[in-house]
Amino acid sequence: MAAISGQKSEEDRKHPVDQTLPPFKMFTSGLQHVAAMYAGVVAPPMIVGPACGLSPTETAFLMGASLFTAGIATLLQTLGFWKVGAKLPFVNGVSFAGVTPMVAIGKAQSPENALPIIFGAVIVAGVLGFVLAPYFSKLVRFFPPVVTGTVITLIGVSLLPVAFNWSQGGNDRAPDYGSLTNIGMAALTFVIVLVLRKVLRGFLQQISILLGLVAGTLISIPVGITHFSAITDADIVGFPTPFHFGAPQFDVAAIVSMCIVMLVCMTESTADMLALGKIVGRPADERTIEGGLRADTLGTAISPLFNGFANSAFAQNIGLVAMTKVRSRFVVATSGLILIVLGLSPVAASVISLVPLPVLGGAGIVLFGSVAASGIQTLASAAMEKGENSLIVAAAIGIGLIPIAAPDFYHNLPKDLLVVLDSGISTGCLVAIVLNIAFNHFGKGADTAGEPDAPEPDAAEADEGAPAEASIPQQPDRRAADSGDPASAPAH
């Protein structure tokens, strides 16, 4: 009895981040994290797959691969080895930041080359990020809220046209594209998601996007727009065959575009580690951030081997940690194992493909709109009244919106440049970084122009601002400081 008591005392003396829970609670808490992030993990491959000319069955395979690689990245982050991993309850998954550039690459290349070129660019970006991790952790001051807020806003705004296209049916050559049935189902799903977000509480509110998708899909069955071909063709068990879509190819323009995305992902992950460290009571120092960035970038470099994409932090899971008060990193490691199991079952992954595109479009308006709203929230702390910050935001968003508002604007430029220029996120990010350095790090006002006025909120305040929708990449802006000192500035 004394030995058992001694064991309990030793376990209790551990920091909550390092404590283990009873098996059932470990599993259910891990499953809750998966439920909160699932829709966001499979959404990027559902966008990129059709853009690269994949069939529904191939897209389902891509979704399974994304689940599998998200699980690997999460295990690297939570358990870690050597100097890899933040060893915090930190969930990783496919980053939304890479979606628009990858779609641009897919449209610019032939179907047989699109994914190999994307995977080659992701590998290079991951390796570059891994090398830069120890240096990047010292450069936080060059990515204040005025930059990160602009980029996150552009991510959401750039993805909204995808949701509108889904709402009309997804294929503009189909006879029912834009029909009242398609738009009606999108509108109904949109309303269902909003109602669920309003009336539900706790865990059910966390998965309101998923519940809305389920409800919309069930309603669409008698309407006749649900198709079961992908699930009937899928195997019960299957391994994401390495380089299933071909060996990686290395295209300079695509690599530049994905390297920019990698820098955006590293910025978001840095802010998330700062925020999570404060919430769990273990402040993220420079070494923690370095290890976390190494896990992000190593997971990104490995992902293409199994047909996955760039990985980064999922901020809504940080909100889940704050809400549930379950701070154990081993709970999140359990969620990583669950993701791997789901990725090894094509049938489980293909269930998501049952969701009709109009239904997904209705939910996507909320999902992607929430990303943009998160960016606006970040900009609210960007000291817009100081220096030239408002000019930075105006110029970056203006340039970033060109591919959306005027898709043919760059059509006379060299094809290689279009991969970067056709991504509003990449161009907007570059403009924001360059102008922030020019206006806020040189000349008059360089010491104060980028600094937010508001004091840093405590963990409870941070929780109030955490997103509830599934897998929305956002950055808890008010927790990100411009000083570059990780210990002083907790903040996707």
mmCIF file of N, CA and C in Angstrom, residues 348-406:
data_model
loop_
_atom_site.group_PDB
_atom_site.id
_atom_site.type_symbol
_atom_site.label_atom_id
_atom_site.label_comp_id
_atom_site.label_asym_id
_atom_site.label_seq_id
_atom_site.Cartn_x
_atom_site.Cartn_y
_atom_site.Cartn_z
ATOM 1 N N ALA A 348 -12.357 4.389 -43.291
ATOM 2 C CA ALA A 348 -12.636 5.445 -42.321
ATOM 3 C C ALA A 348 -12.381 6.819 -42.924
ATOM 4 N N ALA A 349 -11.283 6.941 -43.676
ATOM 5 C CA ALA A 349 -10.973 8.232 -44.286
ATOM 6 C C ALA A 349 -11.985 8.605 -45.359
ATOM 7 N N SER A 350 -12.440 7.609 -46.121
ATOM 8 C CA SER A 350 -13.345 7.904 -47.232
ATOM 9 C C SER A 350 -14.752 8.246 -46.775
ATOM 10 N N VAL A 351 -15.072 7.979 -45.508
ATOM 11 C CA VAL A 351 -16.388 8.357 -44.995
ATOM 12 C C VAL A 351 -16.606 9.856 -45.171
ATOM 13 N N ILE A 352 -15.530 10.627 -44.992
ATOM 14 C CA ILE A 352 -15.644 12.074 -45.143
ATOM 15 C C ILE A 352 -16.019 12.453 -46.564
ATOM 16 N N SER A 353 -15.607 11.615 -47.536
ATOM 17 C CA SER A 353 -15.916 11.940 -48.934
ATOM 18 C C SER A 353 -17.400 11.782 -49.242
ATOM 19 N N LEU A 354 -18.165 11.201 -48.306
ATOM 20 C CA LEU A 354 -19.614 11.115 -48.495
ATOM 21 C C LEU A 354 -20.265 12.488 -48.416
ATOM 22 N N VAL A 355 -19.584 13.420 -47.766
ATOM 23 C CA VAL A 355 -20.160 14.750 -47.595
ATOM 24 C C VAL A 355 -20.258 15.432 -48.953
ATOM 25 N N PRO A 356 -21.457 15.791 -49.417
ATOM 26 C CA PRO A 356 -21.591 16.485 -50.709
ATOM 27 C C PRO A 356 -20.885 17.833 -50.671
ATOM 28 N N LEU A 357 -20.335 18.242 -51.800
ATOM 29 C CA LEU A 357 -19.622 19.514 -51.836
ATOM 30 C C LEU A 357 -20.480 20.711 -51.430
ATOM 31 N N PRO A 358 -21.763 20.779 -51.799
ATOM 32 C CA PRO A 358 -22.568 21.912 -51.316
ATOM 33 C C PRO A 358 -22.666 21.964 -49.787
ATOM 34 N N VAL A 359 -22.761 20.787 -49.155
ATOM 35 C CA VAL A 359 -22.804 20.732 -47.692
ATOM 36 C C VAL A 359 -21.468 21.215 -47.126
ATOM 37 N N LEU A 360 -20.380 20.732 -47.713
ATOM 38 C CA LEU A 360 -19.061 21.164 -47.258
ATOM 39 C C LEU A 360 -18.864 22.662 -47.495
ATOM 40 N N GLY A 361 -19.434 23.167 -48.581
ATOM 41 C CA GLY A 361 -19.325 24.596 -48.862
ATOM 42 C C GLY A 361 -20.021 25.442 -47.822
ATOM 43 N N GLY A 362 -21.209 25.016 -47.390
ATOM 44 C CA GLY A 362 -21.921 25.771 -46.364
ATOM 45 C C GLY A 362 -21.152 25.843 -45.065
ATOM 46 N N ALA A 363 -20.562 24.696 -44.660
ATOM 47 C CA ALA A 363 -19.741 24.693 -43.452
ATOM 48 C C ALA A 363 -18.429 25.427 -43.681
ATOM 49 N N GLY A 364 -17.911 25.339 -44.921
ATOM 50 C CA GLY A 364 -16.640 25.983 -45.235
ATOM 51 C C GLY A 364 -16.698 27.499 -45.122
ATOM 52 N N ILE A 365 -17.870 28.076 -45.408
ATOM 53 C CA ILE A 365 -18.003 29.530 -45.266
ATOM 54 C C ILE A 365 -17.744 29.939 -43.816
ATOM 55 N N VAL A 366 -18.275 29.156 -42.881
ATOM 56 C CA VAL A 366 -18.032 29.432 -41.459
ATOM 57 C C VAL A 366 -16.578 29.148 -41.113
ATOM 58 N N LEU A 367 -16.077 28.007 -41.577
ATOM 59 C CA LEU A 367 -14.725 27.590 -41.233
ATOM 60 C C LEU A 367 -13.683 28.572 -41.744
ATOM 61 N N PHE A 368 -13.748 28.901 -43.039
ATOM 62 C CA PHE A 368 -12.756 29.801 -43.616
ATOM 63 C C PHE A 368 -12.974 31.248 -43.165
ATOM 64 N N GLY A 369 -14.249 31.617 -43.006
ATOM 65 C CA GLY A 369 -14.538 32.962 -42.499
ATOM 66 C C GLY A 369 -13.989 33.163 -41.100
ATOM 67 N N SER A 370 -13.995 32.089 -40.303
ATOM 68 C CA SER A 370 -13.449 32.187 -38.953
ATOM 69 C C SER A 370 -11.944 32.389 -38.972
ATOM 70 N N VAL A 371 -11.278 31.834 -39.976
ATOM 71 C CA VAL A 371 -9.840 32.068 -40.115
ATOM 72 C C VAL A 371 -9.580 33.550 -40.371
ATOM 73 N N ALA A 372 -10.353 34.126 -41.290
ATOM 74 C CA ALA A 372 -10.201 35.555 -41.574
ATOM 75 C C ALA A 372 -10.513 36.392 -40.339
ATOM 76 N N ALA A 373 -11.561 35.987 -39.598
ATOM 77 C CA ALA A 373 -11.917 36.720 -38.379
ATOM 78 C C ALA A 373 -10.801 36.660 -37.353
ATOM 79 N N SER A 374 -10.112 35.519 -37.286
ATOM 80 C CA SER A 374 -8.984 35.399 -36.373
ATOM 81 C C SER A 374 -7.860 36.351 -36.759
ATOM 82 N N GLY A 375 -7.639 36.500 -38.071
ATOM 83 C CA GLY A 375 -6.623 37.446 -38.521
ATOM 84 C C GLY A 375 -6.983 38.874 -38.156
ATOM 85 N N ILE A 376 -8.264 39.208 -38.297
ATOM 86 C CA ILE A 376 -8.722 40.551 -37.917
ATOM 87 C C ILE A 376 -8.531 40.767 -36.426
ATOM 88 N N GLN A 377 -8.804 39.725 -35.639
ATOM 89 C CA GLN A 377 -8.595 39.810 -34.199
ATOM 90 C C GLN A 377 -7.118 40.060 -33.883
ATOM 91 N N THR A 378 -6.252 39.396 -34.623
ATOM 92 C CA THR A 378 -4.818 39.611 -34.431
ATOM 93 C C THR A 378 -4.431 41.048 -34.769
ATOM 94 N N LEU A 379 -4.991 41.571 -35.853
ATOM 95 C CA LEU A 379 -4.681 42.946 -36.257
ATOM 96 C C LEU A 379 -5.170 43.966 -35.232
ATOM 97 N N ALA A 380 -6.190 43.594 -34.460
ATOM 98 C CA ALA A 380 -6.704 44.514 -33.445
ATOM 99 C C ALA A 380 -5.659 44.840 -32.393
ATOM 100 N N SER A 381 -4.650 43.979 -32.250
ATOM 101 C CA SER A 381 -3.591 44.212 -31.265
ATOM 102 C C SER A 381 -2.311 44.728 -31.919
ATOM 103 N N ALA A 382 -2.393 45.123 -33.176
ATOM 104 C CA ALA A 382 -1.187 45.446 -33.936
ATOM 105 C C ALA A 382 -0.781 46.913 -33.860
ATOM 106 N N ALA A 383 -1.314 47.652 -32.888
ATOM 107 C CA ALA A 383 -0.950 49.064 -32.731
ATOM 108 C C ALA A 383 -1.106 49.819 -34.041
ATOM 109 N N MET A 384 -2.309 49.737 -34.609
ATOM 110 C CA MET A 384 -2.556 50.321 -35.925
ATOM 111 C C MET A 384 -2.427 51.849 -35.924
ATOM 112 N N GLU A 385 -2.529 52.448 -34.742
ATOM 113 C CA GLU A 385 -2.434 53.903 -34.685
ATOM 114 C C GLU A 385 -0.988 54.393 -34.672
ATOM 115 N N LYS A 386 -0.035 53.472 -34.564
ATOM 116 C CA LYS A 386 1.373 53.852 -34.479
ATOM 117 C C LYS A 386 2.089 53.649 -35.810
ATOM 118 N N GLY A 387 3.010 54.537 -36.088
ATOM 119 C CA GLY A 387 3.862 54.364 -37.253
ATOM 120 C C GLY A 387 3.070 54.198 -38.538
ATOM 121 N N GLU A 388 3.488 53.238 -39.335
ATOM 122 C CA GLU A 388 2.886 53.009 -40.646
ATOM 123 C C GLU A 388 2.200 51.645 -40.709
ATOM 124 N N ASN A 389 1.757 51.124 -39.548
ATOM 125 C CA ASN A 389 1.168 49.782 -39.535
ATOM 126 C C ASN A 389 -0.074 49.670 -40.408
ATOM 127 N N SER A 390 -0.913 50.711 -40.389
ATOM 128 C CA SER A 390 -2.112 50.655 -41.225
ATOM 129 C C SER A 390 -1.749 50.618 -42.703
ATOM 130 N N LEU A 391 -0.659 51.310 -43.075
ATOM 131 C CA LEU A 391 -0.203 51.289 -44.457
ATOM 132 C C LEU A 391 0.324 49.903 -44.834
ATOM 133 N N ILE A 392 1.021 49.264 -43.897
ATOM 134 C CA ILE A 392 1.527 47.910 -44.137
ATOM 135 C C ILE A 392 0.370 46.964 -44.423
ATOM 136 N N VAL A 393 -0.666 47.011 -43.576
ATOM 137 C CA VAL A 393 -1.823 46.130 -43.750
ATOM 138 C C VAL A 393 -2.533 46.430 -45.063
ATOM 139 N N ALA A 394 -2.714 47.719 -45.359
ATOM 140 C CA ALA A 394 -3.417 48.105 -46.588
ATOM 141 C C ALA A 394 -2.677 47.586 -47.820
ATOM 142 N N ALA A 395 -1.358 47.794 -47.861
ATOM 143 C CA ALA A 395 -0.578 47.373 -49.024
ATOM 144 C C ALA A 395 -0.546 45.853 -49.150
ATOM 145 N N ALA A 396 -0.317 45.152 -48.027
ATOM 146 C CA ALA A 396 -0.194 43.693 -48.076
ATOM 147 C C ALA A 396 -1.510 43.033 -48.459
ATOM 148 N N ILE A 397 -2.615 43.476 -47.867
ATOM 149 C CA ILE A 397 -3.907 42.889 -48.204
ATOM 150 C C ILE A 397 -4.299 43.265 -49.630
ATOM 151 N N GLY A 398 -4.008 44.509 -50.031
ATOM 152 C CA GLY A 398 -4.315 44.921 -51.400
ATOM 153 C C GLY A 398 -3.614 44.052 -52.428
ATOM 154 N N ILE A 399 -2.308 43.818 -52.222
ATOM 155 C CA ILE A 399 -1.549 42.964 -53.147
ATOM 156 C C ILE A 399 -2.025 41.510 -53.034
ATOM 157 N N GLY A 400 -2.303 41.079 -51.816
ATOM 158 C CA GLY A 400 -2.724 39.700 -51.600
ATOM 159 C C GLY A 400 -4.072 39.367 -52.213
ATOM 160 N N LEU A 401 -4.921 40.370 -52.388
ATOM 161 C CA LEU A 401 -6.257 40.128 -52.943
ATOM 162 C C LEU A 401 -6.280 40.117 -54.477
ATOM 163 N N ILE A 402 -5.180 40.502 -55.101
ATOM 164 C CA ILE A 402 -5.165 40.558 -56.576
ATOM 165 C C ILE A 402 -5.555 39.221 -57.210
ATOM 166 N N PRO A 403 -4.974 38.078 -56.782
ATOM 167 C CA PRO A 403 -5.347 36.815 -57.438
ATOM 168 C C PRO A 403 -6.823 36.449 -57.251
ATOM 169 N N ILE A 404 -7.468 36.978 -56.224
ATOM 170 C CA ILE A 404 -8.884 36.679 -55.983
ATOM 171 C C ILE A 404 -9.767 37.628 -56.782
ATOM 172 N N ALA A 405 -9.472 38.914 -56.695
ATOM 173 C CA ALA A 405 -10.318 39.911 -57.352
ATOM 174 C C ALA A 405 -10.074 39.981 -58.861
ATOM 175 N N ALA A 406 -8.837 39.716 -59.287
ATOM 176 C CA ALA A 406 -8.507 39.793 -60.721
ATOM 177 C C ALA A 406 -7.612 38.609 -61.074
#
